[in-house]
Amino acid sequence: MTSRELPRPAAPSLAELRRRNSEKWRTYPDDVLPLFVAEMDYPIAPVVANAMRTQIETSDLGYAGTTGSVGPAFSGFAERHWGWRVDPDDVHLTTDVSVVIVEALRAAISPGDRVIITPPVYPPFFELIPEAGGRLHQVPLIADSARPTGYRLDLDAIGAEFAAGTRAILLCHPHNPLGLVHPREDLIALAEMADDHGAVVISDEIHAPLVHPPDITPEAPPFVPFLSVSGAARKVGIAAHSASKAFNIAGTKCALTVVGSDLMRAVVRRQPHEVAGRASILGRAASAAAYTHGDDYLAGTLNTIGDSLDLLEQLLAQHLPQVRYTRPHASYLAWLDFGDTGLGDDPAEPILDEGRVALHRGPAFGDQGKGFARINVACSPEILTEAIERIVRVVDAHGQN
């Protein structure tokens, strides 16, 4: 069976979804279509549900304590999917990727050290660096029409910052909200610059399992884990991984700190014991099952995401040609440019107020997000179609004013 022939998970009806209690379905009133937060509407993988059910049925809901079988499970997943050989002993448990980032930075930098982010980028990055004691420094992505997603890292500016004493960079790889998969040559150059100047690279790779295969997005490059590109990358790098996005289990609270050098192992040893101790035993069971037995579910989910992106392209071309959009190479999030619609710097605001569709506000991703909004397409075709129809009415109304 080819990847395109695998079963596609189907989202429940809107009425069923509204019985859920997650942030996605409880933030707004029932007349709003919530397409803002990065949470899929699809059912979770049966193997994951069974793993959690077993924990419950055996009353095994104590403290996780150790990584259990997650290290070998993630190691096997990484080698199958990315050709990356990870020592299971270099996989460390914690609650979520934000905790991986904050605790890695706390142990790797001194208070007041500058840390780079590359906007437009995942909004919590703006808060995580101060939480870890660092000083935020922005080096925006730069436009590059030669790249399939139209952006790339500004390696010259990043190198200059390292030379000036910046101590770390928080890399988003794949990059949220663009779905940009950083190419191997950029990762190699980044690692060499960081190594030359004694800086640390924290690579948030939470969306890595959701990089699109060529039969879904033909131009999408393969995902290359940062720690896999060179000895320098392993020396300076810490990778943050989780099954939470790919398998829709964010609420189970389990993420992984992955290292590959004695220098970074020492960083992990400097972290408080509770960093690992707070992880959920349910999340550990769910993650181990996902990484070990979830490949077919993941492939089928990517098929469904591909169908949704195809539908989004068709709807925009037919009804909103003034909204510019470049197909992402990873995940189920699309970055929409409303700059020509007259909806202002924060188009998500009138779309919510007047159209009752909740998108993620573009300016939250940095100044580079003005005029943009992020949409989550991991929903049913009916919901996505209705959302675009509502947005069309808002754009049309503003065009007539």
Tab-separated table of C-alpha atoms in Angstrom:
chain	number	residue	atom	x	y	z
A	1	MET	CA	0.000	0.000	0.000
A	2	THR	CA	1.456	3.376	-0.997
A	3	SER	CA	1.255	6.419	1.261
A	4	ARG	CA	-1.507	7.878	-0.909
A	5	GLU	CA	-3.584	4.694	-0.447
A	6	LEU	CA	-3.454	4.722	3.358
A	7	PRO	CA	-6.703	5.560	5.145
A	8	ARG	CA	-7.294	9.244	5.744
A	9	PRO	CA	-8.565	10.218	9.191
A	10	ALA	CA	-11.818	12.156	8.925
A	11	ALA	CA	-12.792	14.966	11.277
A	12	PRO	CA	-15.978	14.471	13.321
A	13	SER	CA	-18.992	16.658	12.720
A	14	LEU	CA	-19.006	20.215	14.012
A	15	ALA	CA	-21.578	19.249	16.638
A	16	GLU	CA	-19.277	16.504	17.948
A	17	LEU	CA	-16.262	18.812	17.934
A	18	ARG	CA	-18.100	21.364	20.020
A	19	ARG	CA	-18.334	18.812	22.826
A	20	ARG	CA	-14.547	18.933	23.210
A	21	ASN	CA	-13.039	20.899	26.108
A	22	SER	CA	-9.676	21.914	24.667
A	23	GLU	CA	-8.594	25.527	24.162
A	24	LYS	CA	-9.550	25.334	20.497
A	25	TRP	CA	-13.193	24.650	21.288
A	26	ARG	CA	-13.625	26.664	24.488
A	27	THR	CA	-11.964	29.992	23.680
A	28	TYR	CA	-14.773	31.383	21.498
A	29	PRO	CA	-18.580	31.162	21.390
A	30	ASP	CA	-20.227	28.447	19.320
A	31	ASP	CA	-20.900	30.751	16.369
A	32	VAL	CA	-17.129	31.050	15.743
A	33	LEU	CA	-15.211	28.579	13.579
A	34	PRO	CA	-11.907	28.106	15.466
A	35	LEU	CA	-8.994	27.776	13.041
A	36	PHE	CA	-6.356	29.495	15.154
A	37	VAL	CA	-4.531	27.144	17.525
A	38	ALA	CA	-2.324	24.320	16.189
A	39	GLU	CA	-4.593	21.431	17.099
A	40	MET	CA	-6.064	18.953	14.610
A	41	ASP	CA	-9.722	17.983	14.533
A	42	TYR	CA	-8.935	14.397	13.503
A	43	PRO	CA	-9.301	11.449	15.902
A	44	ILE	CA	-6.103	10.337	17.580
A	45	ALA	CA	-4.319	7.192	16.426
A	46	PRO	CA	-5.891	3.980	17.793
A	47	VAL	CA	-2.475	2.727	18.921
A	48	VAL	CA	-2.035	5.892	20.971
A	49	ALA	CA	-5.507	5.648	22.485
A	50	ASN	CA	-4.889	2.008	23.380
A	51	ALA	CA	-1.589	2.838	25.074
A	52	MET	CA	-3.253	5.444	27.283
A	53	ARG	CA	-6.203	3.151	27.942
A	54	THR	CA	-3.815	0.448	29.165
A	55	GLN	CA	-2.233	2.896	31.603
A	56	ILE	CA	-5.664	3.743	32.975
A	57	GLU	CA	-6.992	0.194	33.106
A	58	THR	CA	-3.956	-0.945	35.074
A	59	SER	CA	-4.192	2.092	37.398
A	60	ASP	CA	-0.672	2.990	36.329
A	61	LEU	CA	-0.915	6.766	36.672
A	62	GLY	CA	1.952	7.563	38.990
A	63	TYR	CA	5.021	9.687	38.326
A	64	ALA	CA	6.812	8.941	35.075
A	65	GLY	CA	10.221	9.086	36.752
A	66	THR	CA	12.311	7.898	33.798
A	67	THR	CA	12.112	8.077	30.014
A	68	GLY	CA	10.908	4.470	29.922
A	69	SER	CA	10.665	3.195	26.356
A	70	VAL	CA	10.467	6.648	24.742
A	71	GLY	CA	14.204	6.855	24.061
A	72	PRO	CA	14.381	3.703	21.925
A	73	ALA	CA	10.996	4.525	20.361
A	74	PHE	CA	12.110	7.998	19.268
A	75	SER	CA	15.479	6.640	18.121
A	76	GLY	CA	13.749	4.130	15.856
A	77	PHE	CA	11.363	6.777	14.512
A	78	ALA	CA	14.209	9.192	13.764
A	79	GLU	CA	16.189	6.569	11.862
A	80	ARG	CA	13.188	5.352	9.835
A	81	HIS	CA	11.979	8.810	8.878
A	82	TRP	CA	15.127	10.929	8.694
A	83	GLY	CA	18.077	8.531	8.653
A	84	TRP	CA	19.188	10.038	11.959
A	85	ARG	CA	20.793	7.677	14.458
A	86	VAL	CA	20.063	8.850	17.990
A	87	ASP	CA	21.482	7.206	21.101
A	88	PRO	CA	18.415	6.479	23.265
A	89	ASP	CA	20.430	7.647	26.277
A	90	ASP	CA	20.569	11.112	24.684
A	91	VAL	CA	16.778	11.424	24.757
A	92	HIS	CA	15.469	13.136	27.890
A	93	LEU	CA	11.880	13.551	29.016
A	94	THR	CA	10.039	16.728	29.971
A	95	THR	CA	6.543	18.208	29.762
A	96	ASP	CA	6.440	20.133	26.496
A	97	VAL	CA	8.657	21.804	23.908
A	98	SER	CA	8.397	25.207	25.581
A	99	VAL	CA	9.908	23.664	28.714
A	100	VAL	CA	12.673	22.065	26.636
A	101	ILE	CA	13.514	25.521	25.266
A	102	VAL	CA	13.369	27.439	28.531
A	103	GLU	CA	15.307	24.905	30.586
A	104	ALA	CA	17.938	24.402	27.881
A	105	LEU	CA	18.500	28.150	27.697
A	106	ARG	CA	18.593	28.540	31.478
A	107	ALA	CA	21.355	25.950	31.669
A	108	ALA	CA	23.266	27.130	28.582
A	109	ILE	CA	23.357	30.946	28.900
A	110	SER	CA	23.963	33.523	31.604
A	111	PRO	CA	21.288	35.998	32.695
A	112	GLY	CA	21.128	38.894	30.265
A	113	ASP	CA	22.741	37.069	27.342
A	114	ARG	CA	21.259	37.879	23.936
A	115	VAL	CA	19.289	35.135	22.166
A	116	ILE	CA	18.209	35.331	18.520
A	117	ILE	CA	14.791	34.550	17.108
A	118	THR	CA	13.870	34.789	13.418
A	119	PRO	CA	10.434	36.386	12.922
A	120	PRO	CA	7.809	35.989	11.717
A	121	VAL	CA	7.902	33.142	14.184
A	122	TYR	CA	5.846	31.182	16.720
A	123	PRO	CA	4.589	33.829	19.184
A	124	PRO	CA	5.631	32.146	22.482
A	125	PHE	CA	9.286	32.494	21.402
A	126	PHE	CA	9.018	36.177	22.316
A	127	GLU	CA	8.182	35.179	25.904
A	128	LEU	CA	10.308	32.073	26.389
A	129	ILE	CA	13.643	33.864	26.083
A	130	PRO	CA	12.937	36.424	28.837
A	131	GLU	CA	11.499	33.594	30.951
A	132	ALA	CA	14.866	31.832	30.626
A	133	GLY	CA	16.755	34.984	31.621
A	134	GLY	CA	17.906	35.960	28.142
A	135	ARG	CA	17.500	39.159	26.150
A	136	LEU	CA	15.477	38.855	22.983
A	137	HIS	CA	17.157	39.826	19.719
A	138	GLN	CA	15.324	39.610	16.421
A	139	VAL	CA	16.993	38.686	13.126
A	140	PRO	CA	14.062	38.417	10.720
A	141	LEU	CA	13.929	35.911	7.916
A	142	ILE	CA	14.719	37.492	4.567
A	143	ALA	CA	12.758	37.195	1.359
A	144	ASP	CA	14.343	34.956	-1.257
A	145	SER	CA	12.346	34.227	-4.377
A	146	ALA	CA	14.751	31.411	-5.241
A	147	ARG	CA	13.532	29.437	-2.211
A	148	PRO	CA	10.246	27.514	-2.631
A	149	THR	CA	8.596	29.143	0.401
A	150	GLY	CA	10.082	32.548	-0.414
A	151	TYR	CA	12.154	32.989	2.764
A	152	ARG	CA	15.449	31.936	4.290
A	153	LEU	CA	17.602	32.539	7.341
A	154	ASP	CA	19.692	35.706	7.265
A	155	LEU	CA	22.924	33.851	7.930
A	156	ASP	CA	25.116	36.940	7.480
A	157	ALA	CA	23.197	38.851	10.148
A	158	ILE	CA	23.138	35.836	12.473
A	159	GLY	CA	26.902	35.416	12.078
A	160	ALA	CA	27.443	39.099	12.861
A	161	GLU	CA	25.336	38.744	16.005
A	162	PHE	CA	27.356	35.738	17.161
A	163	ALA	CA	30.557	37.686	16.537
A	164	ALA	CA	29.155	40.547	18.637
A	165	GLY	CA	28.547	38.250	21.588
A	166	THR	CA	25.058	36.849	21.124
A	167	ARG	CA	25.062	33.545	22.975
A	168	ALA	CA	22.284	31.497	21.400
A	169	ILE	CA	19.697	31.189	18.669
A	170	LEU	CA	16.248	29.662	18.952
A	171	LEU	CA	15.684	27.985	15.598
A	172	CYS	CA	12.195	27.046	14.416
A	173	HIS	CA	12.718	24.026	12.149
A	174	PRO	CA	10.375	23.508	10.352
A	175	HIS	CA	9.538	27.168	10.660
A	176	ASN	CA	6.135	28.131	12.033
A	177	PRO	CA	4.115	29.900	10.504
A	178	LEU	CA	5.702	29.517	7.061
A	179	GLY	CA	6.124	25.760	6.872
A	180	LEU	CA	9.723	26.443	5.825
A	181	VAL	CA	12.083	23.457	6.063
A	182	HIS	CA	15.593	24.831	6.472
A	183	PRO	CA	17.974	23.199	3.972
A	184	ARG	CA	21.015	21.206	5.025
A	185	GLU	CA	23.503	23.789	3.757
A	186	ASP	CA	21.966	26.530	5.918
A	187	LEU	CA	22.019	24.284	8.979
A	188	ILE	CA	25.657	23.397	8.389
A	189	ALA	CA	26.593	27.074	8.062
A	190	LEU	CA	24.621	27.979	11.187
A	191	ALA	CA	26.338	25.234	13.197
A	192	GLU	CA	29.789	26.320	12.068
A	193	MET	CA	29.123	29.958	12.988
A	194	ALA	CA	27.766	28.983	16.395
A	195	ASP	CA	30.757	26.741	17.040
A	196	ASP	CA	33.217	29.456	15.987
A	197	HIS	CA	31.753	31.893	18.508
A	198	GLY	CA	30.785	29.562	21.348
A	199	ALA	CA	27.051	29.981	20.821
A	200	VAL	CA	24.262	27.456	21.326
A	201	VAL	CA	21.533	26.447	18.858
A	202	ILE	CA	18.196	25.337	20.315
A	203	SER	CA	16.271	23.728	17.442
A	204	ASP	CA	12.511	23.447	17.925
A	205	GLU	CA	11.636	20.489	15.681
A	206	ILE	CA	8.100	19.799	16.919
A	207	HIS	CA	6.626	19.935	13.383
A	208	ALA	CA	9.324	17.661	11.879
A	209	PRO	CA	7.109	14.541	11.576
A	210	LEU	CA	4.650	16.665	9.580
A	211	VAL	CA	7.021	17.584	6.736
A	212	HIS	CA	5.155	16.769	3.543
A	213	PRO	CA	6.318	13.906	1.323
A	214	PRO	CA	6.824	14.694	-2.395
A	215	ASP	CA	3.510	13.140	-3.451
A	216	ILE	CA	1.689	15.686	-1.260
A	217	THR	CA	3.848	18.776	-1.811
A	218	PRO	CA	6.224	18.113	-4.725
A	219	GLU	CA	8.637	20.957	-3.909
A	220	ALA	CA	8.941	20.073	-0.217
A	221	PRO	CA	12.516	19.113	0.711
A	222	PRO	CA	13.153	16.308	3.181
A	223	PHE	CA	13.483	17.235	6.824
A	224	VAL	CA	17.099	17.258	8.022
A	225	PRO	CA	17.469	17.190	11.830
A	226	PHE	CA	19.849	19.901	13.013
A	227	LEU	CA	21.927	17.526	15.122
A	228	SER	CA	22.440	15.223	12.139
A	229	VAL	CA	24.208	17.681	9.828
A	230	SER	CA	27.704	17.811	11.341
A	231	GLY	CA	29.916	17.343	14.354
A	232	ALA	CA	29.686	21.077	14.951
A	233	ALA	CA	25.889	20.862	15.080
A	234	ARG	CA	26.022	18.085	17.647
A	235	LYS	CA	28.563	20.073	19.665
A	236	VAL	CA	26.450	23.253	19.868
A	237	GLY	CA	22.909	21.951	19.423
A	238	ILE	CA	19.951	20.862	21.511
A	239	ALA	CA	16.848	19.612	19.694
A	240	ALA	CA	13.312	19.801	21.025
A	241	HIS	CA	10.968	17.054	19.826
A	242	SER	CA	7.479	15.857	20.667
A	243	ALA	CA	4.783	13.636	19.226
A	244	SER	CA	2.220	16.240	20.267
A	245	LYS	CA	1.628	18.012	16.931
A	246	ALA	CA	1.884	15.032	14.587
A	247	PHE	CA	-0.332	12.815	16.760
A	248	ASN	CA	-2.566	15.522	18.259
A	249	ILE	CA	-1.713	14.772	21.904
A	250	ALA	CA	-0.486	18.124	23.242
A	251	GLY	CA	-2.588	17.759	26.382
A	252	THR	CA	-0.761	14.591	27.430
A	253	LYS	CA	2.324	16.682	28.275
A	254	CYS	CA	5.394	14.881	27.044
A	255	ALA	CA	8.343	16.254	25.075
A	256	LEU	CA	11.948	15.321	24.449
A	257	THR	CA	15.273	17.084	24.871
A	258	VAL	CA	17.713	15.465	22.442
A	259	VAL	CA	21.481	16.021	22.496
A	260	GLY	CA	24.509	14.512	20.801
A	261	SER	CA	27.710	15.785	22.454
A	262	ASP	CA	29.405	15.829	25.832
A	263	LEU	CA	29.044	19.619	25.933
A	264	MET	CA	25.272	19.478	25.564
A	265	ARG	CA	24.957	16.452	27.841
A	266	ALA	CA	26.523	18.649	30.506
A	267	VAL	CA	23.870	21.302	29.834
A	268	VAL	CA	21.148	18.711	30.448
A	269	ARG	CA	22.849	17.558	33.663
A	270	ARG	CA	22.728	21.141	34.948
A	271	GLN	CA	18.947	21.187	34.694
A	272	PRO	CA	16.888	20.564	37.847
A	273	HIS	CA	15.692	17.004	38.359
A	274	GLU	CA	12.084	18.212	38.198
A	275	VAL	CA	12.459	19.170	34.528
A	276	ALA	CA	12.148	15.473	33.713
A	277	GLY	CA	10.036	14.556	36.715
A	278	ARG	CA	7.067	16.695	35.697
A	279	ALA	CA	6.382	14.792	32.474
A	280	SER	CA	3.133	12.824	32.321
A	281	ILE	CA	3.176	9.037	32.421
A	282	LEU	CA	0.163	9.097	30.081
A	283	GLY	CA	2.096	11.276	27.676
A	284	ARG	CA	5.092	8.989	27.898
A	285	ALA	CA	2.957	5.968	27.002
A	286	ALA	CA	1.218	7.861	24.201
A	287	SER	CA	4.507	9.114	22.754
A	288	ALA	CA	6.195	5.724	22.850
A	289	ALA	CA	3.223	4.152	21.050
A	290	ALA	CA	3.124	6.946	18.465
A	291	TYR	CA	6.822	6.702	17.659
A	292	THR	CA	6.787	2.895	17.562
A	293	HIS	CA	3.487	2.049	15.891
A	294	GLY	CA	2.098	5.287	14.440
A	295	ASP	CA	3.708	5.451	10.986
A	296	ASP	CA	0.592	4.467	9.013
A	297	TYR	CA	-1.583	6.866	10.992
A	298	LEU	CA	0.924	9.661	10.374
A	299	ALA	CA	1.083	8.965	6.645
A	300	GLY	CA	-2.704	8.924	6.417
A	301	THR	CA	-2.892	12.174	8.368
A	302	LEU	CA	-0.445	13.804	5.975
A	303	ASN	CA	-2.681	12.663	3.116
A	304	THR	CA	-5.641	14.399	4.741
A	305	ILE	CA	-3.592	17.537	5.336
A	306	GLY	CA	-2.562	17.473	1.681
A	307	ASP	CA	-6.219	17.265	0.659
A	308	SER	CA	-7.014	20.262	2.881
A	309	LEU	CA	-4.188	22.315	1.425
A	310	ASP	CA	-5.384	21.433	-2.081
A	311	LEU	CA	-8.864	22.618	-1.115
A	312	LEU	CA	-7.516	25.823	0.416
A	313	GLU	CA	-5.617	26.617	-2.784
A	314	GLN	CA	-8.749	26.043	-4.860
A	315	LEU	CA	-10.942	28.168	-2.595
A	316	LEU	CA	-8.472	31.043	-2.518
A	317	ALA	CA	-7.952	30.956	-6.286
A	318	GLN	CA	-11.702	30.951	-6.928
A	319	HIS	CA	-12.917	33.343	-4.257
A	320	LEU	CA	-9.987	35.277	-2.739
A	321	PRO	CA	-7.331	35.755	-5.426
A	322	GLN	CA	-6.167	38.937	-3.692
A	323	VAL	CA	-4.979	36.859	-0.708
A	324	ARG	CA	-1.410	35.734	-1.389
A	325	TYR	CA	-0.415	32.288	-0.203
A	326	THR	CA	2.556	29.979	-0.630
A	327	ARG	CA	1.977	26.320	0.103
A	328	PRO	CA	3.810	25.254	3.273
A	329	HIS	CA	6.234	22.358	3.206
A	330	ALA	CA	5.329	21.146	6.681
A	331	SER	CA	2.396	20.938	9.067
A	332	TYR	CA	-1.213	21.987	8.606
A	333	LEU	CA	-0.759	25.729	9.105
A	334	ALA	CA	-0.967	28.208	6.236
A	335	TRP	CA	0.317	31.803	6.286
A	336	LEU	CA	-2.055	34.089	4.440
A	337	ASP	CA	-1.133	37.577	3.199
A	338	PHE	CA	-4.196	39.848	3.378
A	339	GLY	CA	-2.205	42.957	2.467
A	340	ASP	CA	-4.297	43.704	-0.618
A	341	THR	CA	-7.693	43.197	1.014
A	342	GLY	CA	-8.074	46.416	2.996
A	343	LEU	CA	-8.372	44.544	6.310
A	344	GLY	CA	-5.441	46.396	7.896
A	345	ASP	CA	-2.415	45.281	9.874
A	346	ASP	CA	-4.376	42.701	11.861
A	347	PRO	CA	-6.829	41.073	9.423
A	348	ALA	CA	-7.744	38.367	11.922
A	349	GLU	CA	-9.566	41.001	13.977
A	350	PRO	CA	-12.292	41.934	11.449
A	351	ILE	CA	-12.447	38.318	10.270
A	352	LEU	CA	-13.312	37.297	13.834
A	353	ASP	CA	-15.602	40.228	14.631
A	354	GLU	CA	-17.499	40.258	11.356
A	355	GLY	CA	-17.025	36.776	9.897
A	356	ARG	CA	-16.906	34.734	13.123
A	357	VAL	CA	-13.800	32.843	12.042
A	358	ALA	CA	-10.877	32.733	14.488
A	359	LEU	CA	-7.468	32.841	12.791
A	360	HIS	CA	-4.140	33.346	14.534
A	361	ARG	CA	-3.244	37.043	14.476
A	362	GLY	CA	-0.338	37.809	12.170
A	363	PRO	CA	1.230	40.599	14.288
A	364	ALA	CA	1.627	38.114	17.153
A	365	PHE	CA	4.403	36.528	15.056
A	366	GLY	CA	6.333	39.820	15.011
A	367	ASP	CA	6.145	43.047	13.036
A	368	GLN	CA	6.738	41.000	9.895
A	369	GLY	CA	3.290	39.483	10.455
A	370	LYS	CA	1.391	42.718	9.926
A	371	GLY	CA	-1.229	42.177	7.238
A	372	PHE	CA	-1.043	38.391	7.683
A	373	ALA	CA	-3.018	35.720	9.515
A	374	ARG	CA	-2.379	32.013	10.088
A	375	ILE	CA	-5.068	29.448	9.355
A	376	ASN	CA	-5.247	25.836	10.555
A	377	VAL	CA	-6.475	23.524	7.778
A	378	ALA	CA	-6.527	20.302	9.847
A	379	CYS	CA	-10.307	20.266	9.802
A	380	SER	CA	-13.117	18.909	7.655
A	381	PRO	CA	-13.629	20.181	4.092
A	382	GLU	CA	-17.006	21.525	5.201
A	383	ILE	CA	-15.526	23.661	7.982
A	384	LEU	CA	-12.688	24.943	5.788
A	385	THR	CA	-15.097	25.807	2.973
A	386	GLU	CA	-17.474	27.602	5.343
A	387	ALA	CA	-14.567	29.516	6.892
A	388	ILE	CA	-13.338	30.777	3.528
A	389	GLU	CA	-16.880	31.715	2.495
A	390	ARG	CA	-17.217	33.790	5.660
A	391	ILE	CA	-13.844	35.443	5.057
A	392	VAL	CA	-14.888	36.280	1.497
A	393	ARG	CA	-17.915	38.143	2.825
A	394	VAL	CA	-15.723	40.171	5.187
A	395	VAL	CA	-13.225	41.041	2.452
A	396	ASP	CA	-16.026	41.972	0.068
A	397	ALA	CA	-17.664	44.201	2.673
A	398	HIS	CA	-14.430	46.089	3.306
A	399	GLY	CA	-13.804	46.437	-0.413
A	400	GLN	CA	-17.135	48.204	-0.776
A	401	ASN	CA	-16.428	50.716	1.996
